[in-house]
PDB file of C-alpha atoms and ligand atoms in Angstrom:
ATOM      1  CA  MET A   4      22.915 -33.885  56.713  1.00 90.00           C
ATOM      2  CA  LYS A   5      23.814 -37.373  55.240  1.00 96.00           C
ATOM      3  CA  ASN A   6      20.931 -40.112  55.850  1.00 98.00           C
ATOM      4  CA  THR A   7      22.895 -42.782  57.330  1.00 98.00           C
ATOM      5  CA  ILE A   8      21.746 -46.809  58.407  1.00 98.00           C
ATOM      6  CA  ILE A   9      20.152 -45.073  61.854  1.00 98.00           C
ATOM      7  CA  THR A  10      18.040 -42.470  59.801  1.00 98.00           C
ATOM      8  CA  LEU A  11      16.551 -45.745  58.487  1.00 98.00           C
ATOM      9  CA  GLN A  12      16.106 -47.442  61.710  1.00 98.00           C
ATOM     10  CA  ARG A  13      14.246 -44.483  63.032  1.00 98.00           C
ATOM     11  CA  GLN A  14      12.401 -43.811  60.384  1.00 98.00           C
ATOM     12  CA  LYS A  15      11.436 -47.454  61.284  1.00 98.00           C
ATOM     13  CA  SER A  16      10.694 -46.007  64.646  1.00 98.00           C
ATOM     14  CA  CYS A  17       8.210 -43.485  64.430  1.00 98.00           C
ATOM     15  CA  GLY A  18       6.694 -45.021  61.187  1.00 98.00           C
ATOM     16  CA  ASP A  19       8.068 -42.094  58.551  1.00 98.00           C
ATOM     17  CA  LYS A  20       7.893 -44.656  54.736  1.00 98.00           C
ATOM     18  CA  ILE A  21      11.659 -44.898  53.426  1.00 98.00           C
ATOM     19  CA  THR A  22      11.678 -43.503  49.791  1.00 98.00           C
ATOM     20  CA  MET A  23      13.886 -45.080  48.033  1.00 98.00           C
ATOM     21  CA  LEU A  24      14.472 -45.259  44.133  1.00 98.00           C
ATOM     22  CA  THR A  25      17.056 -47.156  41.754  1.00 98.00           C
ATOM     23  CA  VAL A  26      19.220 -43.939  40.067  1.00 98.00           C
ATOM     24  CA  TYR A  27      23.056 -44.544  37.613  1.00 98.00           C
ATOM     25  CA  ASP A  28      24.165 -41.367  36.968  1.00 98.00           C
ATOM     26  CA  TYR A  29      24.684 -38.060  38.829  1.00 98.00           C
ATOM     27  CA  SER A  30      22.426 -35.816  37.214  1.00 98.00           C
ATOM     28  CA  THR A  31      19.674 -37.528  38.308  1.00 98.00           C
ATOM     29  CA  ALA A  32      20.726 -38.011  41.546  1.00 98.00           C
ATOM     30  CA  LYS A  33      21.080 -34.829  41.331  1.00 98.00           C
ATOM     31  CA  LEU A  34      17.295 -34.034  40.839  1.00 98.00           C
ATOM     32  CA  MET A  35      16.426 -36.817  42.973  1.00 98.00           C
ATOM     33  CA  SER A  36      18.170 -35.564  45.741  1.00 98.00           C
ATOM     34  CA  GLU A  37      17.102 -31.475  45.127  1.00 98.00           C
ATOM     35  CA  SER A  38      13.481 -33.519  45.096  1.00 98.00           C
ATOM     36  CA  GLY A  39      14.282 -35.225  49.109  1.00 98.00           C
ATOM     37  CA  VAL A  40      14.781 -39.156  47.779  1.00 98.00           C
ATOM     38  CA  GLU A  41      15.735 -40.712  51.091  1.00 98.00           C
ATOM     39  CA  VAL A  42      18.185 -43.155  49.635  1.00 99.00           C
ATOM     40  CA  PHE A  43      19.603 -44.237  46.421  1.00 98.00           C
ATOM     41  CA  LEU A  44      20.161 -47.874  45.451  1.00 99.00           C
ATOM     42  CA  VAL A  45      22.964 -48.059  42.432  1.00 99.00           C
ATOM     43  CA  GLY A  46      20.544 -50.921  40.907  1.00 98.00           C
ATOM     44  CA  ASP A  47      21.770 -53.625  38.608  1.00 98.00           C
ATOM     45  CA  SER A  48      18.727 -53.519  37.157  1.00 97.00           C
ATOM     46  CA  LEU A  49      21.128 -50.447  35.679  1.00 98.00           C
ATOM     47  CA  GLY A  50      21.913 -53.942  32.535  1.00 97.00           C
ATOM     48  CA  ASN A  51      18.238 -54.671  32.074  1.00 94.00           C
ATOM     49  CA  THR A  52      17.597 -49.698  32.202  1.00 95.00           C
ATOM     50  CA  MET A  53      21.186 -48.670  30.808  1.00 96.00           C
ATOM     51  CA  LEU A  54      22.264 -50.982  29.069  1.00 96.00           C
ATOM     52  CA  GLY A  55      19.285 -53.335  27.566  1.00 94.00           C
ATOM     53  CA  TYR A  56      20.584 -56.780  28.561  1.00 96.00           C
ATOM     54  CA  PRO A  57      17.666 -58.670  29.007  1.00 93.00           C
ATOM     55  CA  ASN A  58      18.853 -59.150  32.372  1.00 95.00           C
ATOM     56  CA  THR A  59      21.342 -58.718  35.359  1.00 97.00           C
ATOM     57  CA  LEU A  60      23.606 -61.922  35.064  1.00 98.00           C
ATOM     58  CA  SER A  61      25.766 -59.723  33.062  1.00 98.00           C
ATOM     59  CA  VAL A  62      26.866 -56.621  35.020  1.00 98.00           C
ATOM     60  CA  THR A  63      30.312 -56.188  36.575  1.00 98.00           C
ATOM     61  CA  MET A  64      32.243 -54.593  39.539  1.00 98.00           C
ATOM     62  CA  GLU A  65      33.588 -51.503  36.951  1.00 98.00           C
ATOM     63  CA  ASP A  66      29.919 -51.306  35.667  1.00 98.00           C
ATOM     64  CA  MET A  67      28.629 -50.729  39.837  1.00 98.00           C
ATOM     65  CA  ILE A  68      31.756 -48.862  40.819  1.00 99.00           C
ATOM     66  CA  HIS A  69      31.791 -47.114  37.875  1.00 98.00           C
ATOM     67  CA  HIS A  70      27.767 -46.114  37.872  1.00 98.00           C
ATOM     68  CA  CYS A  71      28.401 -45.571  41.690  1.00 99.00           C
ATOM     69  CA  ARG A  72      30.686 -43.751  40.723  1.00 98.00           C
ATOM     70  CA  ALA A  73      28.422 -40.897  39.318  1.00 98.00           C
ATOM     71  CA  VAL A  74      26.007 -41.545  41.757  1.00 99.00           C
ATOM     72  CA  ALA A  75      28.405 -41.027  44.770  1.00 98.00           C
ATOM     73  CA  ARG A  76      29.235 -37.707  43.618  1.00 98.00           C
ATOM     74  CA  GLY A  77      25.176 -35.872  42.783  1.00 98.00           C
ATOM     75  CA  ALA A  78      23.444 -37.333  45.805  1.00 98.00           C
ATOM     76  CA  GLY A  79      23.861 -34.999  48.285  1.00 98.00           C
ATOM     77  CA  GLY A  80      22.496 -36.122  51.598  1.00 98.00           C
ATOM     78  CA  ALA A  81      21.037 -39.416  49.891  1.00 98.00           C
ATOM     79  CA  LEU A  82      22.434 -42.631  51.819  1.00 98.00           C
ATOM     80  CA  VAL A  83      24.182 -43.953  48.348  1.00 99.00           C
ATOM     81  CA  VAL A  84      23.543 -48.197  48.297  1.00 99.00           C
ATOM     82  CA  CYS A  85      25.455 -50.201  45.760  1.00 99.00           C
ATOM     83  CA  ASP A  86      24.172 -53.499  44.431  1.00 98.00           C
ATOM     84  CA  MET A  87      26.478 -56.451  44.323  1.00 98.00           C
ATOM     85  CA  PRO A  88      26.581 -57.707  41.138  1.00 98.00           C
ATOM     86  CA  PHE A  89      26.217 -61.165  40.268  1.00 98.00           C
ATOM     87  CA  MET A  90      29.000 -63.471  41.042  1.00 98.00           C
ATOM     88  CA  SER A  91      31.126 -60.899  43.151  1.00 98.00           C
ATOM     89  CA  TYR A  92      29.688 -62.493  45.966  1.00 98.00           C
ATOM     90  CA  GLN A  93      28.386 -65.884  45.380  1.00 98.00           C
ATOM     91  CA  THR A  94      31.881 -67.778  44.954  1.00 98.00           C
ATOM     92  CA  SER A  95      33.272 -67.612  48.746  1.00 98.00           C
ATOM     93  CA  VAL A  96      33.195 -64.855  52.200  1.00 98.00           C
ATOM     94  CA  CYS A  97      35.986 -63.765  51.183  1.00 98.00           C
ATOM     95  CA  ASP A  98      35.258 -62.314  47.466  1.00 98.00           C
ATOM     96  CA  ALA A  99      32.061 -60.967  49.279  1.00 98.00           C
ATOM     97  CA  VAL A 100      34.397 -58.841  51.256  1.00 99.00           C
ATOM     98  CA  ALA A 101      36.915 -57.388  48.555  1.00 98.00           C
ATOM     99  CA  ASN A 102      34.044 -57.068  46.443  1.00 98.00           C
ATOM    100  CA  ALA A 103      31.905 -55.157  49.639  1.00 99.00           C
ATOM    101  CA  GLY A 104      35.029 -52.815  49.712  1.00 99.00           C
ATOM    102  CA  ARG A 105      36.199 -52.218  46.468  1.00 99.00           C
ATOM    103  CA  LEU A 106      32.076 -50.100  45.763  1.00 99.00           C
ATOM    104  CA  VAL A 107      33.061 -48.764  48.671  1.00 98.00           C
ATOM    105  CA  LYS A 108      36.391 -47.101  48.007  1.00 98.00           C
ATOM    106  CA  GLU A 109      36.194 -47.073  44.709  1.00 98.00           C
ATOM    107  CA  GLY A 110      32.485 -46.414  44.389  1.00 98.00           C
ATOM    108  CA  GLY A 111      31.911 -44.290  46.602  1.00 98.00           C
ATOM    109  CA  ALA A 112      29.250 -46.376  48.301  1.00 99.00           C
ATOM    110  CA  ALA A 113      27.959 -45.883  52.035  1.00 98.00           C
ATOM    111  CA  ALA A 114      26.246 -49.495  52.098  1.00 99.00           C
ATOM    112  CA  VAL A 115      25.793 -52.936  49.929  1.00 99.00           C
ATOM    113  CA  LYS A 116      22.844 -54.705  48.750  1.00 99.00           C
ATOM    114  CA  LEU A 117      23.438 -58.444  48.074  1.00 98.00           C
ATOM    115  CA  GLU A 118      20.412 -60.970  47.460  1.00 98.00           C
ATOM    116  CA  GLY A 119      19.720 -64.252  49.340  1.00 97.00           C
ATOM    117  CA  GLY A 120      18.880 -65.590  52.495  1.00 97.00           C
ATOM    118  CA  ALA A 121      20.274 -67.703  54.607  1.00 98.00           C
ATOM    119  CA  CYS A 122      23.067 -69.501  53.357  1.00 97.00           C
ATOM    120  CA  PHE A 123      24.472 -65.931  52.297  1.00 98.00           C
ATOM    121  CA  ALA A 124      24.006 -65.153  56.297  1.00 98.00           C
ATOM    122  CA  PRO A 125      27.906 -65.676  56.326  1.00 98.00           C
ATOM    123  CA  HIS A 126      28.950 -62.951  53.770  1.00 98.00           C
ATOM    124  CA  ILE A 127      27.070 -60.684  55.071  1.00 98.00           C
ATOM    125  CA  ARG A 128      28.188 -60.577  59.150  1.00 98.00           C
ATOM    126  CA  ALA A 129      31.712 -60.141  57.153  1.00 99.00           C
ATOM    127  CA  ILE A 130      31.200 -57.551  55.626  1.00 98.00           C
ATOM    128  CA  THR A 131      28.985 -56.196  58.118  1.00 98.00           C
ATOM    129  CA  GLU A 132      32.564 -56.901  60.412  1.00 98.00           C
ATOM    130  CA  ALA A 133      34.073 -55.210  57.691  1.00 98.00           C
ATOM    131  CA  SER A 134      32.197 -52.206  58.558  1.00 98.00           C
ATOM    132  CA  ILE A 135      30.087 -51.895  55.357  1.00 99.00           C
ATOM    133  CA  PRO A 136      26.691 -51.031  55.759  1.00 99.00           C
ATOM    134  CA  VAL A 137      24.837 -54.777  54.119  1.00 99.00           C
ATOM    135  CA  MET A 138      20.985 -54.361  52.339  1.00 99.00           C
ATOM    136  CA  ALA A 139      19.678 -57.691  52.378  1.00 98.00           C
ATOM    137  CA  HIS A 140      17.179 -58.744  49.434  1.00 98.00           C
ATOM    138  CA  LEU A 141      14.576 -61.247  50.069  1.00 98.00           C
ATOM    139  CA  GLY A 142      11.949 -62.394  47.405  1.00 97.00           C
ATOM    140  CA  LEU A 143      12.090 -61.829  43.854  1.00 96.00           C
ATOM    141  CA  THR A 144      15.785 -62.109  43.480  1.00 95.00           C
ATOM    142  CA  PRO A 145      17.037 -61.037  39.234  1.00 95.00           C
ATOM    143  CA  GLN A 146      19.944 -62.801  40.049  1.00 96.00           C
ATOM    144  CA  SER A 147      18.891 -65.747  40.179  1.00 94.00           C
ATOM    145  CA  VAL A 148      15.646 -65.803  36.750  1.00 92.00           C
ATOM    146  CA  ASN A 149      17.674 -69.658  35.801  1.00 92.00           C
ATOM    147  CA  ALA A 150      17.467 -70.917  39.307  1.00 89.00           C
ATOM    148  CA  PHE A 151      13.599 -69.787  39.790  1.00 88.00           C
ATOM    149  CA  GLY A 152      12.359 -70.440  35.832  1.00 86.00           C
ATOM    150  CA  GLY A 153      11.694 -66.689  35.326  1.00 82.00           C
ATOM    151  CA  PHE A 154      10.473 -63.903  37.535  1.00 83.00           C
ATOM    152  CA  THR A 155       7.597 -65.308  39.973  1.00 82.00           C
ATOM    153  CA  VAL A 156       6.117 -63.687  42.591  1.00 86.00           C
ATOM    154  CA  ARG A 157       7.909 -66.031  46.151  1.00 88.00           C
ATOM    155  CA  GLY A 158       6.940 -66.974  49.136  1.00 89.00           C
ATOM    156  CA  LYS A 159       2.493 -67.889  48.009  1.00 89.00           C
ATOM    157  CA  ASP A 160       2.711 -71.012  49.300  1.00 93.00           C
ATOM    158  CA  GLU A 161       3.620 -71.846  52.842  1.00 96.00           C
ATOM    159  CA  ALA A 162       6.638 -73.631  52.256  1.00 95.00           C
ATOM    160  CA  SER A 163       8.199 -70.794  50.400  1.00 95.00           C
ATOM    161  CA  GLY A 164       6.438 -68.152  53.019  1.00 97.00           C
ATOM    162  CA  ALA A 165       7.809 -69.979  55.928  1.00 97.00           C
ATOM    163  CA  ARG A 166      11.392 -69.688  54.130  1.00 97.00           C
ATOM    164  CA  LEU A 167      11.260 -66.464  52.849  1.00 97.00           C
ATOM    165  CA  LEU A 168      10.705 -66.414  57.271  1.00 98.00           C
ATOM    166  CA  ASP A 169      13.183 -68.084  58.163  1.00 98.00           C
ATOM    167  CA  ASP A 170      15.651 -66.112  55.978  1.00 98.00           C
ATOM    168  CA  ALA A 171      14.715 -62.714  56.795  1.00 98.00           C
ATOM    169  CA  LYS A 172      15.790 -63.921  60.358  1.00 98.00           C
ATOM    170  CA  ALA A 173      18.634 -65.233  59.393  1.00 98.00           C
ATOM    171  CA  ILE A 174      20.167 -61.918  57.479  1.00 98.00           C
ATOM    172  CA  GLU A 175      18.587 -59.726  60.262  1.00 98.00           C
ATOM    173  CA  GLU A 176      21.140 -61.833  62.884  1.00 98.00           C
ATOM    174  CA  ALA A 177      23.728 -61.260  60.885  1.00 98.00           C
ATOM    175  CA  GLY A 178      23.602 -57.953  60.698  1.00 98.00           C
ATOM    176  CA  ALA A 179      21.527 -57.023  57.703  1.00 98.00           C
ATOM    177  CA  PHE A 180      20.489 -52.857  58.234  1.00 98.00           C
ATOM    178  CA  SER A 181      17.807 -53.575  56.111  1.00 98.00           C
ATOM    179  CA  LEU A 182      15.554 -55.579  53.471  1.00 98.00           C
ATOM    180  CA  VAL A 183      14.322 -55.197  50.230  1.00 98.00           C
ATOM    181  CA  LEU A 184      10.824 -57.725  49.446  1.00 98.00           C
ATOM    182  CA  GLU A 185      10.819 -57.914  45.863  1.00 97.00           C
ATOM    183  CA  CYS A 186       7.060 -59.269  44.476  1.00 96.00           C
ATOM    184  CA  VAL A 187       6.482 -60.612  47.671  1.00 97.00           C
ATOM    185  CA  PRO A 188       2.264 -61.117  48.566  1.00 97.00           C
ATOM    186  CA  ALA A 189       1.498 -58.110  51.014  1.00 98.00           C
ATOM    187  CA  PRO A 190       0.190 -59.879  53.966  1.00 98.00           C
ATOM    188  CA  LEU A 191       3.509 -61.731  53.661  1.00 98.00           C
ATOM    189  CA  ALA A 192       5.515 -58.782  53.162  1.00 98.00           C
ATOM    190  CA  ALA A 193       3.356 -56.693  56.517  1.00 98.00           C
ATOM    191  CA  LEU A 194       3.901 -60.470  58.857  1.00 98.00           C
ATOM    192  CA  VAL A 195       7.602 -59.973  57.927  1.00 98.00           C
ATOM    193  CA  THR A 196       7.733 -56.130  58.820  1.00 98.00           C
ATOM    194  CA  GLU A 197       6.081 -56.645  61.753  1.00 98.00           C
ATOM    195  CA  ILE A 198       9.083 -59.214  63.238  1.00 98.00           C
ATOM    196  CA  LEU A 199      12.100 -58.067  62.059  1.00 98.00           C
ATOM    197  CA  ALA A 200      14.108 -54.914  64.117  1.00 98.00           C
ATOM    198  CA  ILE A 201      14.869 -53.658  60.787  1.00 98.00           C
ATOM    199  CA  PRO A 202      13.231 -50.952  58.438  1.00 98.00           C
ATOM    200  CA  THR A 203      12.043 -53.459  55.630  1.00 98.00           C
ATOM    201  CA  ILE A 204      11.608 -51.378  51.672  1.00 98.00           C
ATOM    202  CA  GLY A 205       9.641 -53.318  48.888  1.00 98.00           C
ATOM    203  CA  ILE A 206       8.214 -53.149  45.426  1.00 98.00           C
ATOM    204  CA  GLY A 207       5.899 -54.973  44.935  1.00 97.00           C
ATOM    205  CA  ALA A 208       5.402 -55.991  48.704  1.00 98.00           C
ATOM    206  CA  GLY A 209       2.442 -53.780  49.606  1.00 98.00           C
ATOM    207  CA  ASN A 210       2.111 -50.175  51.502  1.00 98.00           C
ATOM    208  CA  ALA A 211       2.861 -52.679  54.519  1.00 98.00           C
ATOM    209  CA  THR A 212       5.988 -52.395  54.575  1.00 98.00           C
ATOM    210  CA  ASP A 213       8.168 -49.646  55.915  1.00 98.00           C
ATOM    211  CA  GLY A 214       9.182 -48.654  52.237  1.00 98.00           C
ATOM    212  CA  GLN A 215       9.295 -48.776  48.888  1.00 98.00           C
ATOM    213  CA  VAL A 216      12.108 -48.430  45.751  1.00 98.00           C
ATOM    214  CA  LEU A 217      11.503 -47.863  42.429  1.00 98.00           C
ATOM    215  CA  VAL A 218      13.381 -48.749  39.638  1.00 97.00           C
ATOM    216  CA  TYR A 219      13.158 -44.429  37.640  1.00 97.00           C
ATOM    217  CA  GLN A 220      11.824 -45.424  34.456  1.00 96.00           C
ATOM    218  CA  ASP A 221       9.053 -47.263  35.857  1.00 96.00           C
ATOM    219  CA  MET A 222       7.636 -45.005  37.986  1.00 96.00           C
ATOM    220  CA  LEU A 223       8.752 -42.191  35.173  1.00 96.00           C
ATOM    221  CA  ALA A 224       7.494 -43.903  32.269  1.00 94.00           C
ATOM    222  CA  MET A 225      10.626 -44.302  30.152  1.00 93.00           C
ATOM    223  CA  TYR A 226       9.892 -48.383  29.009  1.00 80.00           C
ATOM    224  CA  GLY A 227       7.573 -46.986  26.025  1.00 69.00           C
ATOM    225  CA  GLY A 228       4.722 -48.624  28.459  1.00 60.00           C
ATOM    226  CA  LYS A 229       5.616 -51.807  29.379  1.00 72.00           C
ATOM    227  CA  SER A 230       6.172 -51.130  32.858  1.00 79.00           C
ATOM    228  CA  PRO A 231       5.645 -53.955  35.605  1.00 88.00           C
ATOM    229  CA  LYS A 232       2.234 -54.367  37.059  1.00 89.00           C
ATOM    230  CA  PHE A 233       3.528 -53.316  40.908  1.00 92.00           C
ATOM    231  CA  ALA A 234       5.001 -49.787  39.500  1.00 94.00           C
ATOM    232  CA  LYS A 235       2.506 -47.425  39.296  1.00 95.00           C
ATOM    233  CA  VAL A 236       3.632 -44.469  36.164  1.00 94.00           C
ATOM    234  CA  PHE A 237       4.271 -40.851  38.575  1.00 97.00           C
ATOM    235  CA  ALA A 238       5.001 -38.431  35.403  1.00 96.00           C
ATOM    236  CA  ASP A 239       5.558 -39.303  32.127  1.00 95.00           C
ATOM    237  CA  ALA A 240       8.456 -37.809  31.554  1.00 96.00           C
ATOM    238  CA  GLY A 241       9.054 -41.065  28.888  1.00 95.00           C
ATOM    239  CA  ALA A 242       6.529 -38.734  25.964  1.00 95.00           C
ATOM    240  CA  LEU A 243       7.761 -35.767  27.490  1.00 97.00           C
ATOM    241  CA  MET A 244      11.284 -36.634  26.359  1.00 97.00           C
ATOM    242  CA  LYS A 245      10.178 -37.404  22.881  1.00 96.00           C
ATOM    243  CA  GLU A 246       8.075 -34.447  22.253  1.00 98.00           C
ATOM    244  CA  GLY A 247      10.929 -32.675  23.795  1.00 98.00           C
ATOM    245  CA  PHE A 248      13.584 -34.611  20.602  1.00 98.00           C
ATOM    246  CA  ALA A 249      10.091 -34.274  17.891  1.00 98.00           C
ATOM    247  CA  ALA A 250      10.513 -30.594  17.612  1.00 98.00           C
ATOM    248  CA  TYR A 251      14.232 -30.727  18.399  1.00 98.00           C
ATOM    249  CA  ILE A 252      14.267 -32.810  14.673  1.00 98.00           C
ATOM    250  CA  THR A 253      11.127 -30.235  13.222  1.00 98.00           C
ATOM    251  CA  GLU A 254      13.303 -27.042  14.644  1.00 98.00           C
ATOM    252  CA  THR A 255      16.762 -28.573  13.314  1.00 98.00           C
ATOM    253  CA  LYS A 256      15.559 -29.934   9.835  1.00 98.00           C
ATOM    254  CA  ASN A 257      13.777 -26.707   8.974  1.00 98.00           C
ATOM    255  CA  GLY A 258      16.047 -24.449   9.950  1.00 98.00           C
ATOM    256  CA  ALA A 259      13.707 -22.066  13.017  1.00 98.00           C
ATOM    257  CA  PHE A 260      16.753 -24.002  15.229  1.00 98.00           C
ATOM    258  CA  PRO A 261      19.473 -22.383  16.381  1.00 97.00           C
ATOM    259  CA  ALA A 262      18.057 -18.917  16.922  1.00 97.00           C
ATOM    260  CA  GLU A 263      19.805 -16.375  16.364  1.00 96.00           C
ATOM    261  CA  GLU A 264      19.963 -16.332  20.821  1.00 97.00           C
ATOM    262  CA  HIS A 265      21.676 -19.693  20.665  1.00 97.00           C
ATOM    263  CA  GLY A 266      24.901 -18.414  18.681  1.00 97.00           C
ATOM    264  CA  PHE A 267      27.620 -16.369  19.812  1.00 97.00           C
ATOM    265  CA  PRO A 268      28.322 -12.289  17.793  1.00 97.00           C
ATOM    266  CA  ILE A 269      31.018 -11.158  15.983  1.00 97.00           C
ATOM    267  CA  ASP A 270      32.666  -8.208  15.262  1.00 98.00           C
ATOM    268  CA  LYS A 271      31.297  -6.640  11.316  1.00 96.00           C
ATOM    269  CA  ASP A 272      34.868  -5.676   9.919  1.00 96.00           C
ATOM    270  CA  VAL A 273      36.731  -8.990  11.668  1.00 97.00           C
ATOM    271  CA  MET A 274      34.203 -11.188   9.988  1.00 96.00           C
ATOM    272  CA  ASN A 275      34.275  -9.495   6.357  1.00 96.00           C
ATOM    273  CA  ALA A 276      38.225  -9.524   6.618  1.00 96.00           C
ATOM    274  CA  LEU A 277      38.037 -13.346   6.984  1.00 96.00           C
ATOM    275  CA  ARG A 278      35.395 -13.282   4.484  1.00 96.00           C
ATOM    276  CA  GLY A 279      38.618 -11.526   2.729  1.00 95.00           C
ATOM    277  CA  TYR A 280      40.998 -13.928   3.747  1.00 96.00           C
ATOM    278  CA  ALA A 281      38.651 -17.356   3.059  1.00 97.00           C
ATOM    279  CA  GLY A 282      38.159 -15.690  -0.655  1.00 95.00           C
ATOM    280  CA  ARG A 283      34.525 -15.182  -0.055  1.00 92.00           C
ATOM    281  CA  GLU A 284      33.995 -11.622  -1.200  1.00 70.00           C
ATOM    282  CA  SER A 285      32.084 -10.325  -4.265  1.00 53.00           C
ATOM    283  CA  GLY A 286      34.942  -7.815  -5.314  1.00 46.00           C
ATOM    284  CA  ASN A 287      38.059 -10.565  -4.507  1.00 50.00           C
ATOM    285  CA  GLN A 288      38.522 -12.149  -8.236  1.00 48.00           C
ATOM    286  CA  GLU A 289      42.131 -14.325  -7.595  1.00 51.00           C
ATOM    287  CA  ALA A 290      40.786 -15.879  -4.414  1.00 49.00           C
ATOM    288  CA  LYS A 291      37.742 -16.776  -6.500  1.00 50.00           C
ATOM    289  CA  GLU A 292      39.641 -17.907  -8.908  1.00 55.00           C
ATOM    290  CA  THR A 293      42.365 -20.099  -6.920  1.00 55.00           C
ATOM    291  CA  ALA A 294      38.713 -21.760  -5.056  1.00 53.00           C
ATOM    292  CA  ALA A 295      38.048 -22.715  -8.630  1.00 57.00           C
ATOM    293  CA  THR A 296      41.272 -24.520  -8.916  1.00 56.00           C
TER     294      THR A 296
HETATM  295  O1  KIV B  28      18.520 -54.069  41.221  1.00 77.29           O
HETATM  296  C1  KIV B  28      17.786 -53.161  41.206  1.00 77.29           C
HETATM  297  O2  KIV B  28      16.835 -52.665  40.910  1.00 77.29           O
HETATM  298  C2  KIV B  28      16.665 -53.826  42.630  1.00 77.29           C
HETATM  299  C3  KIV B  28      15.283 -53.392  43.316  1.00 77.29           C
HETATM  300  C4  KIV B  28      14.858 -53.728  42.303  1.00 77.29           C
HETATM  301  C5  KIV B  28      14.882 -53.249  44.613  1.00 77.29           C
HETATM  302  O3  KIV B  28      18.143 -54.699  43.480  1.00 77.29           O
END
């Protein structure tokens, strides 16, 4: 059974928490799908996690399509949501619809996500009217890192909290099917969740939201211990991977790997003939002399 935007709406209605994780490639998508993760976010955080950029601003449509296509192939029943990268929708409503369409047609996404509030209501409405479901994203919106002057918690004072509430209502009215709340004080995220009919998905926004999302490298400690405050480490895959890499190096250096069971046999007579052909047979003087010249 494929999860859809209807599944998420039902989950909100019956209080079944939505589980979403970022994912950027086929083999990880398969593992997550087999584990039962319900929503896959092909986040533009792939700029940091996969491409090594300091932020998400350099990520292109081609990057997103490339990774989304791989994830879609391994997604199983998960709902695949793909981020719209910086400047793929801010430029105009028309660009927003065209680029959202590319993420669906070329990337295999079932929905798109974009950052921003009331200013982007026309974009959300137009994309939704083109039959592409939109997940909105408020609070700390990483594409605004330069405008914010850094990555900080949003909505802590009355003015910015009220703006966040207005933005949340505006994106719902525009037709967004869900809302990500990133780095928002937990009581404010709870209030947004209470006033909206659509499901909220939190990251650093407490546990009253309708679901949670994490960057998978953070929850698996794949950053050498540099996970953000809100990201709980659920398994130390980073340490396990390093252990595996170190064992591979040791065994390759000392000759323990590959062992006989990792190789392919050949008939002894065939091998003897080949040794002769290569001039390596002990009695083959002529071949030895040829090899020496
Ligand atoms: O790109 C991303 O990973 C995200 C999550 C942090 C929600 O937008």
